[in-house]
PDB file of C-alpha atoms (C1' of nucleotides) in Angstrom:
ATOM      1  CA  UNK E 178      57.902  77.996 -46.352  1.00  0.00           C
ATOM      2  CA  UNK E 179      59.555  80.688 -44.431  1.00  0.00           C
ATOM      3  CA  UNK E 180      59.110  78.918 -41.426  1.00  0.00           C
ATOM      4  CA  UNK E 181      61.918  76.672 -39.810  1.00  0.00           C
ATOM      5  CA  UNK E 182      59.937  73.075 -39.642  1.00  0.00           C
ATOM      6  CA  UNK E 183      60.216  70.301 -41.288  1.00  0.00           C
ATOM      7  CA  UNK E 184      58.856  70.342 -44.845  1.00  0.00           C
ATOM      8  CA  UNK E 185      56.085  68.034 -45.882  1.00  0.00           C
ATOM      9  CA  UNK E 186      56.401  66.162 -49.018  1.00  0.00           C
ATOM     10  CA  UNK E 187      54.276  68.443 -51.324  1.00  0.00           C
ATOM     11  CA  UNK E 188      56.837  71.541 -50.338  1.00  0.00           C
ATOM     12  CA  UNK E 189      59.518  69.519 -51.448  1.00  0.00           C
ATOM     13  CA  UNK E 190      57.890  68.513 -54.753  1.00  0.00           C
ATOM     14  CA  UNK E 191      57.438  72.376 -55.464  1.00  0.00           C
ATOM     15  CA  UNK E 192      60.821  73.410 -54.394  1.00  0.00           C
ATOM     16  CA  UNK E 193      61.855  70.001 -56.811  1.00  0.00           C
ATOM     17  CA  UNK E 194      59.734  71.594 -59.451  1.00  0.00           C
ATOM     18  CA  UNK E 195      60.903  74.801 -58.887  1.00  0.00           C
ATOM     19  CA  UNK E 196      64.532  73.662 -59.837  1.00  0.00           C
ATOM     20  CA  UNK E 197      64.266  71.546 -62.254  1.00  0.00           C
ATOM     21  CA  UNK E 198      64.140  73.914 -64.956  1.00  0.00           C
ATOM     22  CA  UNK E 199      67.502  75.156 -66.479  1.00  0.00           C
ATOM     23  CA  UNK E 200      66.659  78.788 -66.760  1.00  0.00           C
ATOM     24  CA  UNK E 201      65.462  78.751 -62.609  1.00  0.00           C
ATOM     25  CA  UNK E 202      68.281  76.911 -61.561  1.00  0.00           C
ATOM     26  CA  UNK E 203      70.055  79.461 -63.416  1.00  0.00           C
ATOM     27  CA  UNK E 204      68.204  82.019 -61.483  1.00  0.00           C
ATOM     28  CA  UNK E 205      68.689  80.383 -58.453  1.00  0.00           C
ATOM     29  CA  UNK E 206      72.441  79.969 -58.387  1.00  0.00           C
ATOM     30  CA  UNK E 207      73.200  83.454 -59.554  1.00  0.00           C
ATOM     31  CA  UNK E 208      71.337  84.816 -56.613  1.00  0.00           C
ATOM     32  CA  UNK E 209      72.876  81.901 -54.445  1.00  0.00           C
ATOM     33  CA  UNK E 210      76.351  83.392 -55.690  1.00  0.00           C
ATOM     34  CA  UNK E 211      74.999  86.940 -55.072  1.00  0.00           C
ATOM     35  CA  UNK E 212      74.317  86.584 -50.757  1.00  0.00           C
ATOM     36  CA  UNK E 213      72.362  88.788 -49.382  1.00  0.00           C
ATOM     37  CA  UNK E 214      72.721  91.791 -51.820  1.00  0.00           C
ATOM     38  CA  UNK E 215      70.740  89.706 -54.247  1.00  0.00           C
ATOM     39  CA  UNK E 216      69.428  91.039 -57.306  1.00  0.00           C
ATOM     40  CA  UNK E 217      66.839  93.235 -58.979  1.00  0.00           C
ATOM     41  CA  UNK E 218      64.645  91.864 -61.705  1.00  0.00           C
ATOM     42  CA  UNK E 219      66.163  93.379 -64.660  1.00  0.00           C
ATOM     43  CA  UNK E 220      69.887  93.038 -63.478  1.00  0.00           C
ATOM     44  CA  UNK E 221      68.884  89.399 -63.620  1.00  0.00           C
ATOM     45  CA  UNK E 222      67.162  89.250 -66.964  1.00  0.00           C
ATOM     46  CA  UNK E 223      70.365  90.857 -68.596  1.00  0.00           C
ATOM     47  CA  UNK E 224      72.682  88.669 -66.865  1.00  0.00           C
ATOM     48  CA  UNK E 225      70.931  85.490 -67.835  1.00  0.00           C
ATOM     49  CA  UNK E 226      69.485  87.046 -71.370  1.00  0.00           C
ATOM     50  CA  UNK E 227      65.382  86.309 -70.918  1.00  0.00           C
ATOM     51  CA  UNK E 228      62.807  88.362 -71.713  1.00  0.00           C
ATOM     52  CA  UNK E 229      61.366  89.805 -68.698  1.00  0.00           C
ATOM     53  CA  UNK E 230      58.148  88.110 -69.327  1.00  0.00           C
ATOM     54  CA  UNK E 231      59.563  84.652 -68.880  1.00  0.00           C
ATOM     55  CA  UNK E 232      61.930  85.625 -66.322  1.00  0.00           C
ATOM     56  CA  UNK E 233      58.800  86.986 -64.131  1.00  0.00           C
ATOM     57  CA  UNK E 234      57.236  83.693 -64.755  1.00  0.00           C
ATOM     58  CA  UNK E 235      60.024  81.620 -63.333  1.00  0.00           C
ATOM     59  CA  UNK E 236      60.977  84.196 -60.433  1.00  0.00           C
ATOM     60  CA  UNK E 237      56.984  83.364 -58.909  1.00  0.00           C
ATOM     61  CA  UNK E 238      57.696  79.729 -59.332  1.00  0.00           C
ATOM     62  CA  UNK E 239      61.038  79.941 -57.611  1.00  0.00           C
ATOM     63  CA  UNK E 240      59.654  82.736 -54.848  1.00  0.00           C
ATOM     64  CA  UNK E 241      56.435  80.596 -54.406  1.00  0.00           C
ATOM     65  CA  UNK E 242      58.202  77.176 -53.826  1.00  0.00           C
ATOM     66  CA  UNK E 243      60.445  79.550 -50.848  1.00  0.00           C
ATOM     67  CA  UNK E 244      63.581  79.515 -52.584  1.00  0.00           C
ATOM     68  CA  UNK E 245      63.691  83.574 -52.856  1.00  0.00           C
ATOM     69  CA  UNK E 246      62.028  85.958 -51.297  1.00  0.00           C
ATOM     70  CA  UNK E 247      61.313  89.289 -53.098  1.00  0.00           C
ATOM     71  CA  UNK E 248      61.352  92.844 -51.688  1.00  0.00           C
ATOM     72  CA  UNK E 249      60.145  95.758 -53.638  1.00  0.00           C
ATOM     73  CA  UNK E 250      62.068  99.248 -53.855  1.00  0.00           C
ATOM     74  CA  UNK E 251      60.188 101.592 -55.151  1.00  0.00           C
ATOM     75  CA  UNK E 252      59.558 100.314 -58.940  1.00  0.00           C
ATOM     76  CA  UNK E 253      61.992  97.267 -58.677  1.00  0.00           C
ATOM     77  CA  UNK E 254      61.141  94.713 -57.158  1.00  0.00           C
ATOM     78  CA  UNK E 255      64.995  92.877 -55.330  1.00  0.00           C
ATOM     79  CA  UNK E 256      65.106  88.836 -55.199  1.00  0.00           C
ATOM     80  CA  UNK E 257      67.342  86.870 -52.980  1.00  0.00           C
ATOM     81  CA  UNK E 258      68.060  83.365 -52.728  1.00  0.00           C
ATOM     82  CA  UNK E 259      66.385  81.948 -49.054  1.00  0.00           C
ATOM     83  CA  UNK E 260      69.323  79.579 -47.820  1.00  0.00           C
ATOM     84  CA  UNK E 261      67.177  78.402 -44.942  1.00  0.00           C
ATOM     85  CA  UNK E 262      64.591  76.491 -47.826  1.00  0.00           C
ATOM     86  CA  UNK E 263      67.616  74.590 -49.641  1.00  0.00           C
ATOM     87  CA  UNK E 264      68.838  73.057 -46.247  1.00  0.00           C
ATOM     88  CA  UNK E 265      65.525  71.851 -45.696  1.00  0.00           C
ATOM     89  CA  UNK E 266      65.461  70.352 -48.946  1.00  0.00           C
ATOM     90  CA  UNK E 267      69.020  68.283 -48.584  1.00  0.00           C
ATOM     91  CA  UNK E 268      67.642  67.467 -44.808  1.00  0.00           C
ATOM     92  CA  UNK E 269      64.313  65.463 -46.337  1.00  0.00           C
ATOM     93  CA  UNK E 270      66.308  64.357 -49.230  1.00  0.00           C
ATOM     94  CA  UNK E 271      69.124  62.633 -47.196  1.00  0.00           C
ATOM     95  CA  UNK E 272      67.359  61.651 -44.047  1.00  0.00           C
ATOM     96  CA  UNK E 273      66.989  58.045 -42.820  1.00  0.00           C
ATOM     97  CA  UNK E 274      70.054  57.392 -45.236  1.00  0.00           C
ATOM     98  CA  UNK E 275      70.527  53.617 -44.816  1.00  0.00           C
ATOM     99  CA  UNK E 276      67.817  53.374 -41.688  1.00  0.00           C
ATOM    100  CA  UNK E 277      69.974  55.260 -39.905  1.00  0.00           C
ATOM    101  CA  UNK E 278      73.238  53.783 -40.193  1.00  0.00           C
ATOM    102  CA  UNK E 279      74.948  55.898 -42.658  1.00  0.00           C
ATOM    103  CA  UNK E 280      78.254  54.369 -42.127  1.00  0.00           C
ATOM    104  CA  UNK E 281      76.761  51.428 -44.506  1.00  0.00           C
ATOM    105  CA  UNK E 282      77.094  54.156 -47.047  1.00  0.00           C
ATOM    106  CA  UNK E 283      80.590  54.246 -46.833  1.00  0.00           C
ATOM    107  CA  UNK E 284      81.853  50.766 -46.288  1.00  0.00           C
ATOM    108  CA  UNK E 285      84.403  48.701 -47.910  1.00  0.00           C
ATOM    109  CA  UNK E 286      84.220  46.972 -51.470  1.00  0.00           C
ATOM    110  CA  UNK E 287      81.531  43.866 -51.265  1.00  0.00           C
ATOM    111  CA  UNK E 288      82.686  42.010 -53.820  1.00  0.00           C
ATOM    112  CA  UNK E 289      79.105  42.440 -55.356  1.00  0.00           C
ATOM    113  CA  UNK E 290      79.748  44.611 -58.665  1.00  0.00           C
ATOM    114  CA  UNK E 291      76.160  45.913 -58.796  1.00  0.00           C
ATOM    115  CA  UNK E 292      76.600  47.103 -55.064  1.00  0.00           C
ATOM    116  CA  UNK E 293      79.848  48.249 -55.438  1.00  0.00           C
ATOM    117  CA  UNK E 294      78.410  50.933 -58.421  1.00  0.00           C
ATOM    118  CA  UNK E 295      75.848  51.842 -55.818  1.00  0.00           C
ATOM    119  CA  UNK E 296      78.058  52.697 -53.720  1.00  0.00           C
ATOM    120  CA  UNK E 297      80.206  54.665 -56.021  1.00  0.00           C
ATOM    121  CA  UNK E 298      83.099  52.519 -55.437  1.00  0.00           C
ATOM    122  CA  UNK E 299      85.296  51.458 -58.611  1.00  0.00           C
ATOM    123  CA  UNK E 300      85.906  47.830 -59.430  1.00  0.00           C
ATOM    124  CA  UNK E 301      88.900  48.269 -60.910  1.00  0.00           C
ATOM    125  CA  UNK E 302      91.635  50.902 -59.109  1.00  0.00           C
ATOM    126  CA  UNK E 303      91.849  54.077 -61.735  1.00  0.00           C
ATOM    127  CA  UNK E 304      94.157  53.336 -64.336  1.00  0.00           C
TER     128      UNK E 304
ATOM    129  CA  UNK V 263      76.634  59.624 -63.741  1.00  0.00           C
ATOM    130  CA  UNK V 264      78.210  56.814 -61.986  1.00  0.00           C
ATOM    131  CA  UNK V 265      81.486  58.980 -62.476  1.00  0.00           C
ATOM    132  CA  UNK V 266      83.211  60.743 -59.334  1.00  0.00           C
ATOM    133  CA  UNK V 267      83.623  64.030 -61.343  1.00  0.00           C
ATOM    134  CA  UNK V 268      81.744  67.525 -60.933  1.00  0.00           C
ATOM    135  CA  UNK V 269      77.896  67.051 -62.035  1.00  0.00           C
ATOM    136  CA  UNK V 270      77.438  69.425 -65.331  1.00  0.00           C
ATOM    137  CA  UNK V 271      74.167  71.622 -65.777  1.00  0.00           C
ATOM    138  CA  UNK V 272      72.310  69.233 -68.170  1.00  0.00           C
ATOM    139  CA  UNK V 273      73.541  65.997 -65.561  1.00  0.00           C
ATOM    140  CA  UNK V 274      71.995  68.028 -62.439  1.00  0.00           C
ATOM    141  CA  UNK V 275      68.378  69.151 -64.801  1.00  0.00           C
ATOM    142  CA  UNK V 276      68.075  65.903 -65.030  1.00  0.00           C
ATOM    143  CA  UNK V 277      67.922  64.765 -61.593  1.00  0.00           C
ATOM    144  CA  UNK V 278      65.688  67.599 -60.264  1.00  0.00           C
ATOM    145  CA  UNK V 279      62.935  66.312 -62.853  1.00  0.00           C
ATOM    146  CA  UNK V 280      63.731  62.886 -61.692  1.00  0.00           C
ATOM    147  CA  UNK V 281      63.180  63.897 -57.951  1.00  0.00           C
ATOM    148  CA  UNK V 282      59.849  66.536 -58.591  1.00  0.00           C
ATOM    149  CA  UNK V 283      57.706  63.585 -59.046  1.00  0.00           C
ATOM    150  CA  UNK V 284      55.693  62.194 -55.798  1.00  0.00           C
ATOM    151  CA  UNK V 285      55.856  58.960 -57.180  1.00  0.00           C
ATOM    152  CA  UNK V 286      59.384  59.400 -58.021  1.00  0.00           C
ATOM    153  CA  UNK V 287      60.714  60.882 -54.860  1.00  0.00           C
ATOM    154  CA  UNK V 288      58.719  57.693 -52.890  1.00  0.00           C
ATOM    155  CA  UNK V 289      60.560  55.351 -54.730  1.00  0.00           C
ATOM    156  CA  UNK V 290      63.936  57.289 -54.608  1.00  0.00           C
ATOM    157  CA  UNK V 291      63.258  57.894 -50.217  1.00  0.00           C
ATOM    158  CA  UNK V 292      62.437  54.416 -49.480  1.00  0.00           C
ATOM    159  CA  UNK V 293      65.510  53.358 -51.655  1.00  0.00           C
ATOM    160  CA  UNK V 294      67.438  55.662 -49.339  1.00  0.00           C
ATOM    161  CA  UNK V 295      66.262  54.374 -46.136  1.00  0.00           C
ATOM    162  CA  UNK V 296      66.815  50.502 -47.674  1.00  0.00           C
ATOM    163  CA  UNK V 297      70.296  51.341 -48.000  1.00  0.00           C
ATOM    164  CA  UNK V 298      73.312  48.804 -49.240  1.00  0.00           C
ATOM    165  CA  UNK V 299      70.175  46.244 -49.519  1.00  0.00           C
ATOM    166  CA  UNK V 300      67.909  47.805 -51.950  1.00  0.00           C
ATOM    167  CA  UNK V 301      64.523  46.821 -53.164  1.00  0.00           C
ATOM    168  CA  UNK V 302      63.209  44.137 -56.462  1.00  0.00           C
ATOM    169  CA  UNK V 303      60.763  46.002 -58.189  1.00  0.00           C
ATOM    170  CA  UNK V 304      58.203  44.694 -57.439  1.00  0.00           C
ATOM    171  CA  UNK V 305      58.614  44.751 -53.444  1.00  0.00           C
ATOM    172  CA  UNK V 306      58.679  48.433 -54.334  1.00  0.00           C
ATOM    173  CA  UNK V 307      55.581  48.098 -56.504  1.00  0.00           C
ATOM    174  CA  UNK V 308      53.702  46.970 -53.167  1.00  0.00           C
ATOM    175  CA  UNK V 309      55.564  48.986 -50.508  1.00  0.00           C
ATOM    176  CA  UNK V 310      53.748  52.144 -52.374  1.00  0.00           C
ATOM    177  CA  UNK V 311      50.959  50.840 -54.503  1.00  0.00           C
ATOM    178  CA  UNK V 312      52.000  51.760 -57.730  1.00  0.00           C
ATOM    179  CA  UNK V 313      50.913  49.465 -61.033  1.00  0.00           C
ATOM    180  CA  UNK V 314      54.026  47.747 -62.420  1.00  0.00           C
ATOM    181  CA  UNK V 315      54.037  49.667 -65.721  1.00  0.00           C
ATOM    182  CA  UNK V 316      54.190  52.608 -64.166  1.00  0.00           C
ATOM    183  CA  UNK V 317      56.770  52.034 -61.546  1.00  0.00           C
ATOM    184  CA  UNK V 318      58.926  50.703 -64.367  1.00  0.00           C
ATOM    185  CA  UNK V 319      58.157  54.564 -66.084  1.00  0.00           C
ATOM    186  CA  UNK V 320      59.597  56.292 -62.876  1.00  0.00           C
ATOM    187  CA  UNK V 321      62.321  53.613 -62.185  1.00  0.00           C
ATOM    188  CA  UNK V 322      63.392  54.090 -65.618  1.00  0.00           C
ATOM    189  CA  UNK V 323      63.695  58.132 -64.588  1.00  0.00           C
ATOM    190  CA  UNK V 324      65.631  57.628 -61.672  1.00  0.00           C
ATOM    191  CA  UNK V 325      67.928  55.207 -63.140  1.00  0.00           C
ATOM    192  CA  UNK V 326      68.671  57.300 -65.882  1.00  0.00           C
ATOM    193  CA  UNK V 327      69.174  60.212 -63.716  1.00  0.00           C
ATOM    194  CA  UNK V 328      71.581  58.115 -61.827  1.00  0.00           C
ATOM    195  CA  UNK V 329      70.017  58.261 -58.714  1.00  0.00           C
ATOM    196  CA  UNK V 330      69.429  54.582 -58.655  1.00  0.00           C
ATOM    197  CA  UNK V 331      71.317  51.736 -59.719  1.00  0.00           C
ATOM    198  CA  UNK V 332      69.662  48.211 -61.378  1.00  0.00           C
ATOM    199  CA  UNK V 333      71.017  45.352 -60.860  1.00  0.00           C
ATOM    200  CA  UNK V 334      69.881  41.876 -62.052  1.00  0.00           C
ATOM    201  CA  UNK V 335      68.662  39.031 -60.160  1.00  0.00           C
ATOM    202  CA  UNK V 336      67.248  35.789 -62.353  1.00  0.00           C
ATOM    203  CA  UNK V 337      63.711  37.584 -63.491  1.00  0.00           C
ATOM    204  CA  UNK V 338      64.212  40.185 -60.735  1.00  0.00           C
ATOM    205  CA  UNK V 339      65.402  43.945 -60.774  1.00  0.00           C
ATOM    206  CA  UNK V 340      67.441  45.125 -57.540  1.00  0.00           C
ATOM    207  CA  UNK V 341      67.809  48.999 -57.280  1.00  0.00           C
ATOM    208  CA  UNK V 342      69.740  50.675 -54.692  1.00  0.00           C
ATOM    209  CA  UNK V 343      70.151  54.542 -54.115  1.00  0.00           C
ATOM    210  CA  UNK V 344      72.931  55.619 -55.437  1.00  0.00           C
ATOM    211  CA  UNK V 345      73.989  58.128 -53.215  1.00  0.00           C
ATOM    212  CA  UNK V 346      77.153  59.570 -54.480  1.00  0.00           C
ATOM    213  CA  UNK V 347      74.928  61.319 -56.779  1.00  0.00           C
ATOM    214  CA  UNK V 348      72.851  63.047 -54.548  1.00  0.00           C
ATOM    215  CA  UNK V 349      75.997  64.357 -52.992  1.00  0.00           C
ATOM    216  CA  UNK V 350      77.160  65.890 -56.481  1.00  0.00           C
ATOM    217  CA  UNK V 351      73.562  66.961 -56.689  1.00  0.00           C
ATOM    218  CA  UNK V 352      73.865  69.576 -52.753  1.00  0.00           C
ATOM    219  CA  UNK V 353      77.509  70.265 -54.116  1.00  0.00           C
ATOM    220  CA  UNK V 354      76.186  71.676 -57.011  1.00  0.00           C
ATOM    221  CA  UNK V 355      73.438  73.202 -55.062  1.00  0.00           C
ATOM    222  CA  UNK V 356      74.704  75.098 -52.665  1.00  0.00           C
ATOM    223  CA  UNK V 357      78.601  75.799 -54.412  1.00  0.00           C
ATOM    224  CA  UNK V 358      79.607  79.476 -54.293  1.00  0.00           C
ATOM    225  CA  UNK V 359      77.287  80.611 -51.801  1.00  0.00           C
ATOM    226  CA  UNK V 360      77.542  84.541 -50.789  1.00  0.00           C
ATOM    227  CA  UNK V 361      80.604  84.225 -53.596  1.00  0.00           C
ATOM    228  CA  UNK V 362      82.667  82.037 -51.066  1.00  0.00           C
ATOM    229  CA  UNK V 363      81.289  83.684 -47.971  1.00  0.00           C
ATOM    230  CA  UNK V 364      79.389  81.373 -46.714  1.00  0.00           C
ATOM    231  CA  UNK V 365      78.930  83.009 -43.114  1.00  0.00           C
ATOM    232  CA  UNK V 366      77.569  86.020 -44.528  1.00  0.00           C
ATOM    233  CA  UNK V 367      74.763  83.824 -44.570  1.00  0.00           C
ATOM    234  CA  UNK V 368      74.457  83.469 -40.801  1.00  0.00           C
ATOM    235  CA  UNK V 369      75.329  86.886 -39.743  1.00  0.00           C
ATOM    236  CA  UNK V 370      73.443  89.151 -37.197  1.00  0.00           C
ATOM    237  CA  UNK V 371      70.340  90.690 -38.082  1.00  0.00           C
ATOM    238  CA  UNK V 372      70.251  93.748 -40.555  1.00  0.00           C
ATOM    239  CA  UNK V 373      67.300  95.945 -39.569  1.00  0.00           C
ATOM    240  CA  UNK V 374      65.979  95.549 -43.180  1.00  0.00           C
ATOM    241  CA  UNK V 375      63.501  92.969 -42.835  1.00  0.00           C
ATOM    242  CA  UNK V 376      63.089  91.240 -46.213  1.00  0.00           C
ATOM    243  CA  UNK V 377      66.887  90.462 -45.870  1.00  0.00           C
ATOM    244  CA  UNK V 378      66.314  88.625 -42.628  1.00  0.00           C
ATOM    245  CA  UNK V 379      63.782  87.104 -43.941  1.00  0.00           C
ATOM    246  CA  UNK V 380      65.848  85.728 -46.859  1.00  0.00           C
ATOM    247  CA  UNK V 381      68.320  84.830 -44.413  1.00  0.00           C
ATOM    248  CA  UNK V 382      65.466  82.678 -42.441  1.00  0.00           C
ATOM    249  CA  UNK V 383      65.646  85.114 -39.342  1.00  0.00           C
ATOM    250  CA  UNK V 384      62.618  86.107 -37.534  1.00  0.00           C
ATOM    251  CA  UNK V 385      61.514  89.616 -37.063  1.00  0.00           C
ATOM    252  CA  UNK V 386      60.027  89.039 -33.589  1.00  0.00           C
ATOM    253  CA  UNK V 387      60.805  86.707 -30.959  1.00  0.00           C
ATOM    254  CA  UNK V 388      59.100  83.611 -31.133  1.00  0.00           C
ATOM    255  CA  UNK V 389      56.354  84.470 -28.972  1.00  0.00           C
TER     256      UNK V 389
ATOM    257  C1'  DT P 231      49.708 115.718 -64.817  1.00  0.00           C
ATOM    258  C1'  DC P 232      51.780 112.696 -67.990  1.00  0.00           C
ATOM    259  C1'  DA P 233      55.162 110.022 -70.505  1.00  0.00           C
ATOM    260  C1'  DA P 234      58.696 106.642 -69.586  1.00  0.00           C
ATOM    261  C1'  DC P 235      59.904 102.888 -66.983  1.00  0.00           C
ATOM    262  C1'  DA P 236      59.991  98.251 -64.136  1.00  0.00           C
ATOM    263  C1'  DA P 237      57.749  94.514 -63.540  1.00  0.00           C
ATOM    264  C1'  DT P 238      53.702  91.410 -63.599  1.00  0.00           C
ATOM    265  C1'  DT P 239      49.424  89.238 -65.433  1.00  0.00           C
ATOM    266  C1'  DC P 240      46.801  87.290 -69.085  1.00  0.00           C
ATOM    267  C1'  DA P 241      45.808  84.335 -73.024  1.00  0.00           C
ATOM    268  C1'  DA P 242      47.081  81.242 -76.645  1.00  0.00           C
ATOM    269  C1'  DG P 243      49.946  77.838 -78.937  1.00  0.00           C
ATOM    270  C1'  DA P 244      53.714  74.506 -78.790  1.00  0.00           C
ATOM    271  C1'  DG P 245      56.029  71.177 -76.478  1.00  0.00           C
ATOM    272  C1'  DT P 246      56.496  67.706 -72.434  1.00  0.00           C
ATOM    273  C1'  DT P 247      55.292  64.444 -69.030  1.00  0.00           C
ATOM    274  C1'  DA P 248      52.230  60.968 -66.661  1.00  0.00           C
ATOM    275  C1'  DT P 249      49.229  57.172 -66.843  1.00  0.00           C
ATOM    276  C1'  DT P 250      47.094  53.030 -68.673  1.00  0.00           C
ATOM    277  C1'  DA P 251      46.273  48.789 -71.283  1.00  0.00           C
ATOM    278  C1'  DA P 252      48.305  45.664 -74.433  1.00  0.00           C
ATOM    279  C1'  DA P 253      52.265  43.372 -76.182  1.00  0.00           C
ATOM    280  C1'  DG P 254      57.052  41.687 -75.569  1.00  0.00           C
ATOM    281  C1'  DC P 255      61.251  39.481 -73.438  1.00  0.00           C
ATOM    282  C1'  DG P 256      63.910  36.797 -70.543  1.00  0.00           C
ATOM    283  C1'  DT P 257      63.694  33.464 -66.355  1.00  0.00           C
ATOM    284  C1'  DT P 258      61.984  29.738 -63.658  1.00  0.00           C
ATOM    285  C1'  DG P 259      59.937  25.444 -62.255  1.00  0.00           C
ATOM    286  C1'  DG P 260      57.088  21.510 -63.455  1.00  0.00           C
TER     287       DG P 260
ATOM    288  C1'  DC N 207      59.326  22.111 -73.481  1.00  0.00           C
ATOM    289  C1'  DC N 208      56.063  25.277 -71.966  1.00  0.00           C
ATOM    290  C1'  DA N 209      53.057  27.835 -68.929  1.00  0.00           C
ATOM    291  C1'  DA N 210      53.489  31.198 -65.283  1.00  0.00           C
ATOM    292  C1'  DC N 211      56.034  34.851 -63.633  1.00  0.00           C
ATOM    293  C1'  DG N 212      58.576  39.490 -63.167  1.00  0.00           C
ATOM    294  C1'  DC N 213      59.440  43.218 -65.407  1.00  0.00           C
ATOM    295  C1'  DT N 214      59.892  46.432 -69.396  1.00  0.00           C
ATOM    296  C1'  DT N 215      58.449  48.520 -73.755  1.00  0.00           C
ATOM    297  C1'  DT N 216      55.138  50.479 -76.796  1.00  0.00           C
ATOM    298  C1'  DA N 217      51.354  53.356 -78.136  1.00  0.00           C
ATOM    299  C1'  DA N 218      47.677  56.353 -77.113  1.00  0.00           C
ATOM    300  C1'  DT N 219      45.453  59.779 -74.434  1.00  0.00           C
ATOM    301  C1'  DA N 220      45.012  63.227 -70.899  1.00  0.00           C
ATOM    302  C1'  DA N 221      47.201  66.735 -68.166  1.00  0.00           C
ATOM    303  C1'  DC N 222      50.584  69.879 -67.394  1.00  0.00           C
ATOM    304  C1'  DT N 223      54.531  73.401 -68.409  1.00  0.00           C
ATOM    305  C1'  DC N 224      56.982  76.762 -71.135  1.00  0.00           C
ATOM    306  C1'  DT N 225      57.261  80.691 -74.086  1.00  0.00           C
ATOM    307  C1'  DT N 226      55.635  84.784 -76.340  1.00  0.00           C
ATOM    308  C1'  DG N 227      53.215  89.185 -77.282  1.00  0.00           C
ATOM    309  C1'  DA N 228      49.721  92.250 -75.683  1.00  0.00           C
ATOM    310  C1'  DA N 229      47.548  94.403 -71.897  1.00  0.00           C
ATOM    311  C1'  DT N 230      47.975  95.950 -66.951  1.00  0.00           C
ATOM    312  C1'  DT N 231      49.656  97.892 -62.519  1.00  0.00           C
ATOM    313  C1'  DG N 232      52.321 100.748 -60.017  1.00  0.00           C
ATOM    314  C1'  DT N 233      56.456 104.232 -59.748  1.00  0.00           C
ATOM    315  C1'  DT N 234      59.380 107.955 -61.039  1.00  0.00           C
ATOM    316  C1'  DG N 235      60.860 112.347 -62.862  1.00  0.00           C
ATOM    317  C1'  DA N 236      59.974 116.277 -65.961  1.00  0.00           C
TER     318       DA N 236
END
DNA sequence: TCAACAATTCAAGAGTTATTAAAGCGTTGG
DNA sequence: CCAACGCTTTAATAACTCTTGAATTGTTGA
């Protein structure tokens, strides 16, 4: 997960998982916010208000899925958020957009309603 | 969901969980890579070998999520991606990184190695 | 050396999510 | 009109995830 290949469809299920819980993604965007100072473990259980236990239980989910590493100093142990991980994620989520013709994404209004909305395009202009 | 606005907490929760399924994130990749056209249910049910029941359980997911639009067709369902969301979703993802210092996150290398190896840097050369 | 501290691991209970078969609903074509 | 079709809903079970308190590991400072 540290590496810089492609990921394979289980890593991005555990990153997925990893996320999709609002106390990690909590986790995850206030080191995200913090750079490369990142955190220690209790600065981040008072900011976010979880007991320790819990918060130790989500940091190994989030660490083991590659989205933070963690570096001990002396009895702390620091967390930061691994950028490198989340781009991989938005690469496999958003490649082969459209079989390779993104512009499709972005063209205009097709008169089909149901198409439209999939596109994201209004049928009627905003008030 | 099908809104143009900023994706709250509870909106973006509920996409993760509908991505950090295998089944889930098959249906929601070849939807993707099918583009403007989109897929009836059950050419999706075949393209991945899922039972119909059950693809209707995960379509239902990503639906609801917003990821995917339905759309009607005599006794057919169309979906299509709907990939304005998953542009909310990386906005929300990656928003205030390094506190709006983005390029701290590409910076030289520190010396301390569990930073560069939060920053996705390598310690030694590749080989 | 020993008590206080930072954090993690373990174990148990509560709450969720996934899967399947059976039943239901609307559409189509004969 | 009605049987076949495409798909969804319901209900039940099995599997997993979250949370908590108690026990554990390792570190620091007196």
């Amino acid at each position: 997960m540290l590496n810089n290949g492609t990921m394979n469809q289980d890593a991005v299920i555990t990153v997925l998982q990893a996320l999709a819980s609002p106390a990690r993604l909590d986790v995850y965007r206030l080191l995200v916010r913090t750079g490369p100072e990142g955190m220690v473990a209790g600065e981040i259980a008072q900011a976010l208000g979880l007991p320790p236990t819990n918060l130790s239980f989500h940091l190994k989910a989030l660490a083991q899925a590659g989205l933070l590493t963690a570096c001990a100093e002396g009895r702390y142990q620091r967390y930061r958020a691994h950028i490198p991980s989340m781009l991989e994620l938005i690469g496999y989520l958003t490649e082969e957009c459209c079989a390779g013709h993104p512009e499709q994404c972005l063209s205009t209004p097709s008169g089909n309603a149901c198409l439209d909305a999939a596109l994201g395009r209004n049928e009627l202009p905003p008030e």
